[in-house]
Amino acid sequence: MTKFKTTYLLLLLFILCFGVNCKREKTNNKTEDPNKPNIIFILADDLGYGDVGFNGQQKIKMPNIDKLAKNGMVFTNHYTGSTVCGPSRAVLMTGKHTGHSTVRGNPRWTASGTPVDINAEDITVAEELKRAGYTTGIIGKWGLAENLADGLPNKQGFDYFYGFNQHSPAHHYYPKTIFENGNELTLEGNDPQTKQGQYIHYLINEKATQFIDKNYKEPFFLYLAYTIPHFELTIHEKEKEQYKSLGWPKRKMTPGGYYHDAEGHTTYAAMVSTMDKDIGKLMKQLEDLGVTENTLVIFASDNGHEYDDLKNEFFNSNGDFKGHKRDLYEGGIHTPFVAYWPNKIKAGSTTNHLSAFWDFLPTACDLAGITPTDEIDGISYAPTLLGNENQQQKHNYLYWEFNERQGPIQAVRQNNWKAVKFDKKPVELYNLSNDTGEQNNIAEQHPEKAKELLYFINNSRTEHPEFPLIKKTLKKYNH
């Protein structure tokens, strides 16, 4: 009996010790795993590099975006996915540049005239983050489901969607309908032509607020894709008041397919400032909920500006750059970009790390502790965000292609070298270290470098039947 008791006590002691050790090991593992941050990617539509205060804008007031820059990290060498919104957004979502992505042009610029959406085989950043336990939402302009089929956000990893599946409806601020998940909702009283009813930007912000309120207790990813300041240019008169008495010259806007307000400058500035004001409200909401320090907020634009007249610039929307929307010169693809994450990202910091939209997916995966599923072109910039630049991998080069009226056009950036190639024309070469405005084509002075970048231009894409690099004409389609 005594021997049995002794054996029993030893066995019991062993079990207790093993249990404590197991519990301690489990606790330690949990402690070692970093907290998965909430991720909010805010995307403006057609906002130029020079339209933001942290890149030199002096006319348009945007204290909240400037505050993000003051307390976060500004990327001076960040690029969009494309020079128009459809392919740019596809690149952002899939981590593949336009030489490899499914969507390489806007809907009417396909070979057949049939819009191309991202498909079931595409793996989006939302699908990746779902694997890591995130709740995912897209609010605003999706623009990757023209056919209302496989490209729908709820089929691409998003738990919640409120906004525009297609491009054309997103061009109006008083749309008749809007999608919420799979339901097309009628906005009672809305008339795009008379600009009556509910201004859609306010509704987008309301839904963003609700999404955060509902999901802030667990990791969430919010892709907040504003339609501001894309044409049409229109905003409530109350938003323009701060600009009306400044003595600005008038710029008459002519209504057409877009139902612009009569005067452009005050409207454009007021639209950007309204977006800024609502970003401020969002940041205040994160603070009130106590999740600011575990939330990465990124602000960028989908491509270069369209509003400012390059022949008579008022806002200097492209800064020192050449070109704007629909160009592969810097003004069309070099985007404003700022990242904010208190106590993780050094306040007031700047980086010249060369990065692009296709880097967002691997960055989000990196921060969520997972590896991208698909073969992608992006490289995580998380080391740069977290101050570990000595661990930052770098691109050998960046590649773009674009094919609308001036196309086909291709471009490559490698370090400070930039090459631009128009169809059947010699490659252009620029040194951005001393020629930010791409004014001096030095291909003849540096033939070996021009040849090297031309090789990348010719060997950085897979063929796509709907996006061949041949001269195209605009197609008509019914969406």
Short mmCIF file of C-alpha atoms in Angstrom, two decimals, residues 41-445:
data_model
loop_
_atom_site.label_atom_id
_atom_site.label_comp_id
_atom_site.label_asym_id
_atom_site.label_seq_id
_atom_site.Cartn_x
_atom_site.Cartn_y
_atom_site.Cartn_z
CA PHE A 41 -5.18 51.59 -46.28
CA ILE A 42 -6.69 54.93 -47.31
CA LEU A 43 -6.61 55.56 -51.05
CA ALA A 44 -7.44 58.92 -52.65
CA ASP A 45 -8.54 58.96 -56.29
CA ASP A 46 -6.51 61.08 -58.77
CA LEU A 47 -4.65 63.02 -56.07
CA GLY A 48 -1.29 64.33 -57.29
CA TYR A 49 2.08 63.96 -55.58
CA GLY A 50 2.17 67.72 -55.01
CA ASP A 51 -1.41 67.97 -53.76
CA VAL A 52 -0.44 67.17 -50.16
CA GLY A 53 1.17 69.54 -47.69
CA PHE A 54 4.02 67.20 -46.81
CA ASN A 55 5.08 67.33 -50.47
CA GLY A 56 4.89 71.11 -50.71
CA GLN A 57 1.23 71.99 -51.29
CA GLN A 58 0.50 75.46 -49.90
CA LYS A 59 -2.99 76.31 -51.16
CA ILE A 60 -5.05 73.30 -50.06
CA LYS A 61 -5.56 72.89 -46.32
CA MET A 62 -5.09 69.34 -45.05
CA PRO A 63 -4.01 69.46 -41.39
CA ASN A 64 -4.89 65.83 -40.65
CA ILE A 65 -2.93 64.30 -43.51
CA ASP A 66 -0.04 66.59 -42.63
CA LYS A 67 -0.33 65.38 -39.04
CA LEU A 68 0.01 61.78 -40.23
CA ALA A 69 3.22 62.80 -41.98
CA LYS A 70 4.51 64.71 -38.96
CA ASN A 71 3.93 61.73 -36.69
CA GLY A 72 4.67 58.99 -39.20
CA MET A 73 6.96 58.10 -42.10
CA VAL A 74 6.90 59.72 -45.55
CA PHE A 75 8.02 57.63 -48.51
CA THR A 76 9.58 59.89 -51.12
CA ASN A 77 10.03 57.12 -53.71
CA HIS A 78 6.73 55.28 -53.68
CA TYR A 79 4.92 54.40 -56.90
CA THR A 80 1.39 53.47 -57.92
CA GLY A 81 0.46 50.28 -59.71
CA SER A 82 -0.51 52.15 -62.87
CA THR A 83 -1.30 55.60 -64.17
CA VAL A 84 -5.08 54.94 -64.18
CA CYS A 85 -7.22 53.51 -61.43
CA GLY A 86 -8.40 50.06 -62.57
CA PRO A 87 -5.03 48.38 -63.06
CA SER A 88 -3.51 50.36 -60.20
CA ARG A 89 -6.07 48.93 -57.78
CA ALA A 90 -5.60 45.43 -59.17
CA VAL A 91 -1.86 45.70 -58.55
CA LEU A 92 -2.46 46.96 -54.99
CA MET A 93 -4.74 44.02 -54.24
CA THR A 94 -2.73 41.20 -55.85
CA GLY A 95 0.94 42.14 -55.43
CA LYS A 96 1.64 41.74 -59.15
CA HIS A 97 2.78 44.60 -61.40
CA THR A 98 1.05 45.36 -64.70
CA GLY A 99 3.32 43.00 -66.61
CA HIS A 100 1.82 40.08 -64.69
CA SER A 101 -1.51 41.22 -63.27
CA THR A 102 -4.90 40.14 -64.60
CA VAL A 103 -6.14 43.72 -65.03
CA ARG A 104 -3.72 45.89 -67.04
CA GLY A 105 -6.00 48.64 -68.28
CA ASN A 106 -9.30 50.37 -67.64
CA PRO A 107 -12.50 48.62 -68.81
CA ARG A 108 -12.90 50.07 -72.28
CA TRP A 109 -9.28 49.49 -73.30
CA THR A 110 -9.32 45.73 -73.77
CA ALA A 111 -8.70 44.04 -77.12
CA SER A 112 -12.25 42.68 -77.30
CA GLY A 113 -14.03 45.61 -75.69
CA THR A 114 -15.18 43.35 -72.85
CA PRO A 115 -14.05 44.52 -69.40
CA VAL A 116 -11.52 42.36 -67.57
CA ASP A 117 -11.85 41.89 -63.80
CA ILE A 118 -9.65 40.12 -61.31
CA ASN A 119 -10.69 36.47 -61.29
CA ALA A 120 -11.09 33.45 -59.04
CA GLU A 121 -7.43 32.52 -59.41
CA ASP A 122 -6.22 35.91 -58.19
CA ILE A 123 -5.29 35.94 -54.51
CA THR A 124 -5.92 39.32 -52.93
CA VAL A 125 -4.44 40.86 -49.81
CA ALA A 126 -7.86 40.41 -48.21
CA GLU A 127 -7.78 36.67 -48.86
CA GLU A 128 -4.29 36.48 -47.40
CA LEU A 129 -5.24 38.39 -44.26
CA LYS A 130 -8.32 36.21 -43.78
CA ARG A 131 -5.89 33.31 -43.33
CA ALA A 132 -4.30 35.26 -40.50
CA GLY A 133 -7.60 35.78 -38.69
CA TYR A 134 -8.45 39.30 -39.91
CA THR A 135 -11.91 40.70 -40.54
CA THR A 136 -11.74 42.48 -43.89
CA GLY A 137 -13.68 45.36 -45.40
CA ILE A 138 -13.60 47.48 -48.57
CA ILE A 139 -15.54 50.74 -48.49
CA GLY A 140 -15.62 53.08 -51.47
CA LYS A 141 -14.39 52.44 -54.99
CA TRP A 142 -13.57 48.82 -55.82
CA GLY A 143 -13.71 49.10 -59.62
CA LEU A 144 -12.57 45.51 -60.26
CA ALA A 145 -15.95 43.87 -60.87
CA GLU A 146 -17.33 45.43 -64.06
CA ASN A 147 -18.95 42.11 -64.94
CA LEU A 148 -20.40 41.64 -61.44
CA ALA A 149 -18.99 38.12 -61.33
CA ASP A 150 -15.78 36.64 -59.87
CA GLY A 151 -14.33 40.08 -59.27
CA LEU A 152 -16.92 40.98 -56.64
CA PRO A 153 -15.26 41.99 -53.35
CA ASN A 154 -17.12 39.36 -51.31
CA LYS A 155 -15.65 36.73 -53.65
CA GLN A 156 -12.16 38.22 -53.25
CA GLY A 157 -11.73 37.84 -49.51
CA PHE A 158 -13.70 40.80 -48.18
CA ASP A 159 -16.20 40.15 -45.40
CA TYR A 160 -17.88 43.50 -45.94
CA PHE A 161 -18.29 45.77 -48.94
CA TYR A 162 -20.01 49.12 -49.38
CA GLY A 163 -19.40 51.10 -52.52
CA PHE A 164 -18.88 50.87 -56.27
CA ASN A 165 -18.13 47.62 -58.08
CA GLN A 166 -17.82 49.42 -61.41
CA HIS A 167 -16.06 52.52 -62.66
CA SER A 168 -18.73 54.70 -64.27
CA PRO A 169 -21.11 54.87 -61.29
CA ALA A 170 -18.13 55.86 -59.12
CA HIS A 171 -17.64 58.99 -61.24
CA HIS A 172 -20.69 60.63 -59.69
CA TYR A 173 -21.15 61.87 -56.13
CA TYR A 174 -24.95 61.58 -56.13
CA PRO A 175 -25.36 58.05 -57.55
CA LYS A 176 -28.77 56.47 -57.83
CA THR A 177 -27.58 53.18 -56.38
CA ILE A 178 -24.76 51.76 -54.27
CA PHE A 179 -23.76 48.20 -53.42
CA GLU A 180 -23.66 46.79 -49.91
CA ASN A 181 -22.19 43.32 -50.13
CA GLY A 182 -24.25 41.59 -52.84
CA ASN A 183 -27.21 43.97 -52.67
CA GLU A 184 -27.66 46.99 -54.93
CA LEU A 185 -29.35 49.63 -52.81
CA THR A 186 -31.38 52.55 -54.15
CA LEU A 187 -30.37 55.92 -52.71
CA GLU A 188 -33.74 57.62 -52.48
CA GLY A 189 -33.83 61.13 -53.89
CA ASN A 190 -30.42 60.93 -55.54
CA ASP A 191 -30.00 62.39 -59.03
CA PRO A 192 -26.48 62.61 -60.52
CA GLN A 193 -27.44 65.24 -63.11
CA THR A 194 -29.11 67.69 -60.74
CA LYS A 195 -26.77 66.71 -57.88
CA GLN A 196 -29.63 66.21 -55.48
CA GLY A 197 -29.76 63.79 -52.57
CA GLN A 198 -27.06 62.23 -50.42
CA TYR A 199 -23.42 63.06 -51.17
CA ILE A 200 -21.80 59.63 -51.38
CA HIS A 201 -18.53 60.62 -49.69
CA TYR A 202 -20.36 61.22 -46.43
CA LEU A 203 -22.02 57.81 -46.64
CA ILE A 204 -18.66 56.16 -47.32
CA ASN A 205 -17.27 57.71 -44.15
CA GLU A 206 -20.31 56.68 -42.16
CA LYS A 207 -19.88 53.05 -43.24
CA ALA A 208 -16.15 53.17 -42.46
CA THR A 209 -16.94 54.38 -38.95
CA GLN A 210 -19.46 51.58 -38.47
CA PHE A 211 -17.02 48.95 -39.73
CA ILE A 212 -14.34 50.04 -37.26
CA ASP A 213 -16.83 50.24 -34.37
CA LYS A 214 -18.00 46.72 -35.10
CA ASN A 215 -14.60 45.09 -35.60
CA TYR A 216 -11.97 46.94 -33.54
CA LYS A 217 -11.70 44.29 -30.81
CA GLU A 218 -10.04 41.80 -33.18
CA PRO A 219 -7.52 42.36 -36.02
CA PHE A 220 -9.17 44.05 -39.00
CA PHE A 221 -8.15 45.23 -42.45
CA LEU A 222 -10.01 48.21 -43.89
CA TYR A 223 -9.40 49.31 -47.45
CA LEU A 224 -10.95 52.79 -47.52
CA ALA A 225 -11.00 53.74 -51.18
CA TYR A 226 -12.29 57.30 -51.51
CA THR A 227 -13.60 58.64 -54.82
CA ILE A 228 -12.34 62.15 -53.99
CA PRO A 229 -11.01 64.13 -55.89
CA HIS A 230 -11.77 62.19 -59.11
CA PHE A 231 -13.94 63.95 -61.69
CA GLU A 232 -16.77 64.93 -61.39
CA LEU A 233 -15.83 67.96 -59.35
CA THR A 234 -18.68 68.75 -56.98
CA ILE A 235 -19.06 69.35 -53.26
CA HIS A 236 -21.52 71.04 -50.89
CA GLU A 237 -21.21 74.82 -50.89
CA LYS A 238 -20.52 74.86 -47.14
CA GLU A 239 -17.28 72.97 -47.75
CA LYS A 240 -16.08 75.68 -50.17
CA GLU A 241 -16.51 78.60 -47.79
CA GLN A 242 -12.93 78.49 -46.47
CA TYR A 243 -11.63 79.12 -50.02
CA LYS A 244 -14.13 81.58 -51.45
CA SER A 245 -12.64 84.79 -50.05
CA LEU A 246 -8.99 84.14 -50.96
CA GLY A 247 -9.10 85.99 -54.28
CA TRP A 248 -8.20 82.94 -56.34
CA PRO A 249 -8.62 83.19 -60.12
CA LYS A 250 -11.67 81.41 -61.44
CA ARG A 251 -11.48 78.26 -63.52
CA LYS A 252 -14.70 77.59 -65.37
CA MET A 253 -15.72 73.95 -65.50
CA THR A 254 -17.82 72.75 -68.43
CA PRO A 255 -20.33 70.03 -67.57
CA GLY A 256 -20.44 67.04 -69.91
CA GLY A 257 -20.34 63.41 -68.90
CA TYR A 258 -19.20 64.79 -65.57
CA TYR A 259 -21.59 67.19 -63.85
CA HIS A 260 -18.98 69.60 -62.53
CA ASP A 261 -19.68 72.58 -60.31
CA ALA A 262 -19.23 75.85 -62.14
CA GLU A 263 -15.88 76.87 -60.62
CA GLY A 264 -13.00 74.43 -60.39
CA HIS A 265 -10.34 75.71 -57.99
CA THR A 266 -12.48 76.16 -54.88
CA THR A 267 -14.32 72.91 -55.62
CA TYR A 268 -11.13 70.86 -56.01
CA ALA A 269 -9.56 72.30 -52.87
CA ALA A 270 -12.77 71.83 -50.87
CA MET A 271 -13.04 68.20 -51.96
CA VAL A 272 -9.51 67.42 -50.81
CA SER A 273 -10.03 69.30 -47.54
CA THR A 274 -13.27 67.43 -46.92
CA MET A 275 -11.45 64.14 -47.35
CA ASP A 276 -8.78 65.38 -44.94
CA LYS A 277 -11.40 66.40 -42.38
CA ASP A 278 -12.95 62.93 -42.46
CA ILE A 279 -9.57 61.25 -42.13
CA GLY A 280 -9.17 63.34 -38.99
CA LYS A 281 -12.48 61.99 -37.67
CA LEU A 282 -11.34 58.46 -38.38
CA MET A 283 -8.08 59.00 -36.49
CA LYS A 284 -10.04 60.44 -33.56
CA GLN A 285 -12.27 57.36 -33.59
CA LEU A 286 -9.22 55.05 -33.35
CA GLU A 287 -7.96 57.13 -30.43
CA ASP A 288 -11.31 57.01 -28.62
CA LEU A 289 -11.47 53.24 -29.07
CA GLY A 290 -7.96 52.86 -27.70
CA VAL A 291 -6.58 51.06 -30.76
CA THR A 292 -4.35 53.75 -32.27
CA GLU A 293 -1.12 52.13 -31.11
CA ASN A 294 -2.03 48.82 -32.69
CA THR A 295 -3.18 50.23 -36.02
CA LEU A 296 -1.09 50.88 -39.12
CA VAL A 297 -2.62 53.64 -41.24
CA ILE A 298 -1.38 54.19 -44.79
CA PHE A 299 -2.42 57.06 -47.04
CA ALA A 300 -1.72 57.16 -50.78
CA SER A 301 -3.28 57.97 -54.17
CA ASP A 302 -4.08 55.57 -56.99
CA ASN A 303 -2.32 57.57 -59.72
CA GLY A 304 -1.32 61.08 -60.72
CA HIS A 305 -3.69 64.04 -60.77
CA GLU A 306 -6.03 64.99 -63.60
CA TYR A 307 -7.43 68.38 -62.57
CA ASP A 308 -4.49 70.81 -62.59
CA ASP A 309 -3.78 72.29 -66.03
CA LEU A 310 -0.17 71.49 -66.91
CA LYS A 311 -0.05 74.56 -69.18
CA ASN A 312 -1.41 76.86 -66.49
CA GLU A 313 -0.76 75.21 -63.14
CA PHE A 314 -2.48 76.58 -60.08
CA PHE A 315 -2.02 73.93 -57.40
CA ASN A 316 1.24 72.51 -58.78
CA SER A 317 -0.35 69.11 -58.26
CA ASN A 318 2.52 67.12 -59.76
CA GLY A 319 5.22 68.99 -57.84
CA ASP A 320 8.49 68.94 -59.77
CA PHE A 321 7.41 66.01 -61.89
CA LYS A 322 6.59 65.75 -65.58
CA GLY A 323 3.16 64.60 -66.71
CA HIS A 324 0.04 63.55 -64.85
CA LYS A 325 -2.65 60.86 -65.04
CA ARG A 326 -2.21 58.57 -68.09
CA ASP A 327 1.53 59.27 -68.29
CA LEU A 328 4.32 56.92 -67.24
CA TYR A 329 6.47 59.93 -66.49
CA GLU A 330 6.81 60.62 -62.77
CA GLY A 331 3.73 62.83 -62.57
CA GLY A 332 1.53 59.90 -63.54
CA ILE A 333 2.85 57.19 -61.22
CA HIS A 334 4.86 58.76 -58.37
CA THR A 335 2.34 58.89 -55.53
CA PRO A 336 2.14 60.68 -52.18
CA PHE A 337 2.60 58.04 -49.48
CA VAL A 338 2.68 58.21 -45.70
CA ALA A 339 2.52 55.48 -43.04
CA TYR A 340 1.53 56.09 -39.41
CA TRP A 341 1.83 53.64 -36.50
CA PRO A 342 2.58 55.18 -33.08
CA ASN A 343 5.57 53.74 -31.21
CA LYS A 344 6.34 51.45 -34.15
CA ILE A 345 7.10 53.93 -36.92
CA LYS A 346 9.47 56.75 -35.98
CA ALA A 347 7.60 60.05 -35.92
CA GLY A 348 8.69 62.61 -38.49
CA SER A 349 10.80 60.11 -40.42
CA THR A 350 11.42 59.98 -44.16
CA THR A 351 12.66 57.19 -46.38
CA ASN A 352 13.80 57.12 -49.99
CA HIS A 353 13.26 53.35 -50.16
CA LEU A 354 12.10 52.47 -53.69
CA SER A 355 8.69 50.83 -53.40
CA ALA A 356 5.39 50.41 -55.22
CA PHE A 357 1.78 49.28 -54.87
CA TRP A 358 2.70 45.65 -55.48
CA ASP A 359 4.69 45.75 -52.22
CA PHE A 360 1.60 46.23 -50.05
CA LEU A 361 0.42 42.61 -50.12
CA PRO A 362 3.72 41.14 -48.89
CA THR A 363 4.01 43.93 -46.31
CA ALA A 364 0.56 43.15 -44.91
CA CYS A 365 1.40 39.43 -44.87
CA ASP A 366 4.71 40.16 -43.12
CA LEU A 367 2.99 42.15 -40.37
CA ALA A 368 0.31 39.47 -39.99
CA GLY A 369 2.92 36.74 -39.64
CA ILE A 370 2.12 34.81 -42.83
CA THR A 371 3.83 34.15 -46.17
CA PRO A 372 2.14 35.16 -49.45
CA THR A 373 0.40 32.24 -51.13
CA ASP A 374 1.01 33.19 -54.75
CA GLU A 375 4.10 34.13 -56.72
CA ILE A 376 4.18 37.92 -56.63
CA ASP A 377 6.38 40.83 -57.68
CA GLY A 378 6.23 42.70 -54.38
CA ILE A 379 8.74 42.97 -51.55
CA SER A 380 7.66 43.75 -47.99
CA TYR A 381 8.62 47.21 -46.78
CA ALA A 382 7.85 46.28 -43.17
CA PRO A 383 11.58 46.47 -42.21
CA THR A 384 11.66 50.09 -43.39
CA LEU A 385 8.45 50.92 -41.50
CA LEU A 386 9.88 49.47 -38.30
CA GLY A 387 13.27 51.14 -38.57
CA ASN A 388 15.19 48.05 -39.68
CA GLU A 389 16.41 49.38 -43.01
CA ASN A 390 19.55 47.25 -42.81
CA GLN A 391 17.22 44.25 -43.21
CA GLN A 392 15.25 45.77 -46.09
CA GLN A 393 15.34 43.85 -49.36
CA LYS A 394 15.36 46.00 -52.47
CA HIS A 395 13.97 45.78 -55.96
CA ASN A 396 16.38 45.40 -58.83
CA TYR A 397 13.90 47.48 -60.82
CA LEU A 398 10.23 48.49 -61.05
CA TYR A 399 8.13 47.97 -64.20
CA TRP A 400 4.93 49.49 -65.65
CA GLU A 401 3.00 49.23 -68.90
CA PHE A 402 0.03 51.24 -70.12
CA ASN A 403 -1.93 51.25 -73.35
CA GLU A 404 -4.53 53.90 -74.06
CA ARG A 405 -4.50 56.63 -76.71
CA GLN A 406 -0.77 57.38 -76.46
CA GLY A 407 0.15 53.74 -75.97
CA PRO A 408 1.58 51.35 -75.74
CA ILE A 409 4.00 52.82 -73.21
CA GLN A 410 6.36 50.98 -70.87
CA ALA A 411 8.62 52.24 -68.13
CA VAL A 412 11.29 50.96 -65.76
CA ARG A 413 12.96 52.52 -62.76
CA GLN A 414 16.24 51.12 -61.43
CA ASN A 415 17.82 53.08 -58.57
CA ASN A 416 17.97 56.64 -59.93
CA TRP A 417 17.69 55.57 -63.56
CA LYS A 418 14.35 55.80 -65.35
CA ALA A 419 13.53 54.50 -68.83
CA VAL A 420 10.35 55.29 -70.79
CA LYS A 421 9.53 53.53 -74.06
CA PHE A 422 6.79 54.60 -76.45
CA ASP A 423 5.66 52.22 -79.19
CA LYS A 424 8.14 52.02 -82.09
CA LYS A 425 10.23 54.88 -80.68
CA PRO A 426 13.72 54.76 -79.17
CA VAL A 427 13.91 54.28 -75.42
CA GLU A 428 14.20 57.47 -73.34
CA LEU A 429 16.59 57.51 -70.39
CA TYR A 430 16.64 59.88 -67.40
CA ASN A 431 18.76 60.23 -64.28
CA LEU A 432 16.30 61.19 -61.56
CA SER A 433 19.04 62.12 -59.10
CA ASN A 434 19.62 65.37 -61.00
CA ASP A 435 16.63 65.45 -63.36
CA THR A 436 13.49 64.84 -61.31
CA GLY A 437 11.38 66.47 -64.03
CA GLU A 438 12.62 64.11 -66.78
CA GLN A 439 13.64 66.98 -69.01
CA ASN A 440 16.92 65.61 -70.35
CA ASN A 441 16.84 62.37 -72.32
CA ILE A 442 20.38 61.01 -71.94
CA ALA A 443 19.97 57.68 -73.75
CA GLU A 444 22.63 58.59 -76.33
CA GLN A 445 25.13 59.58 -73.63
#
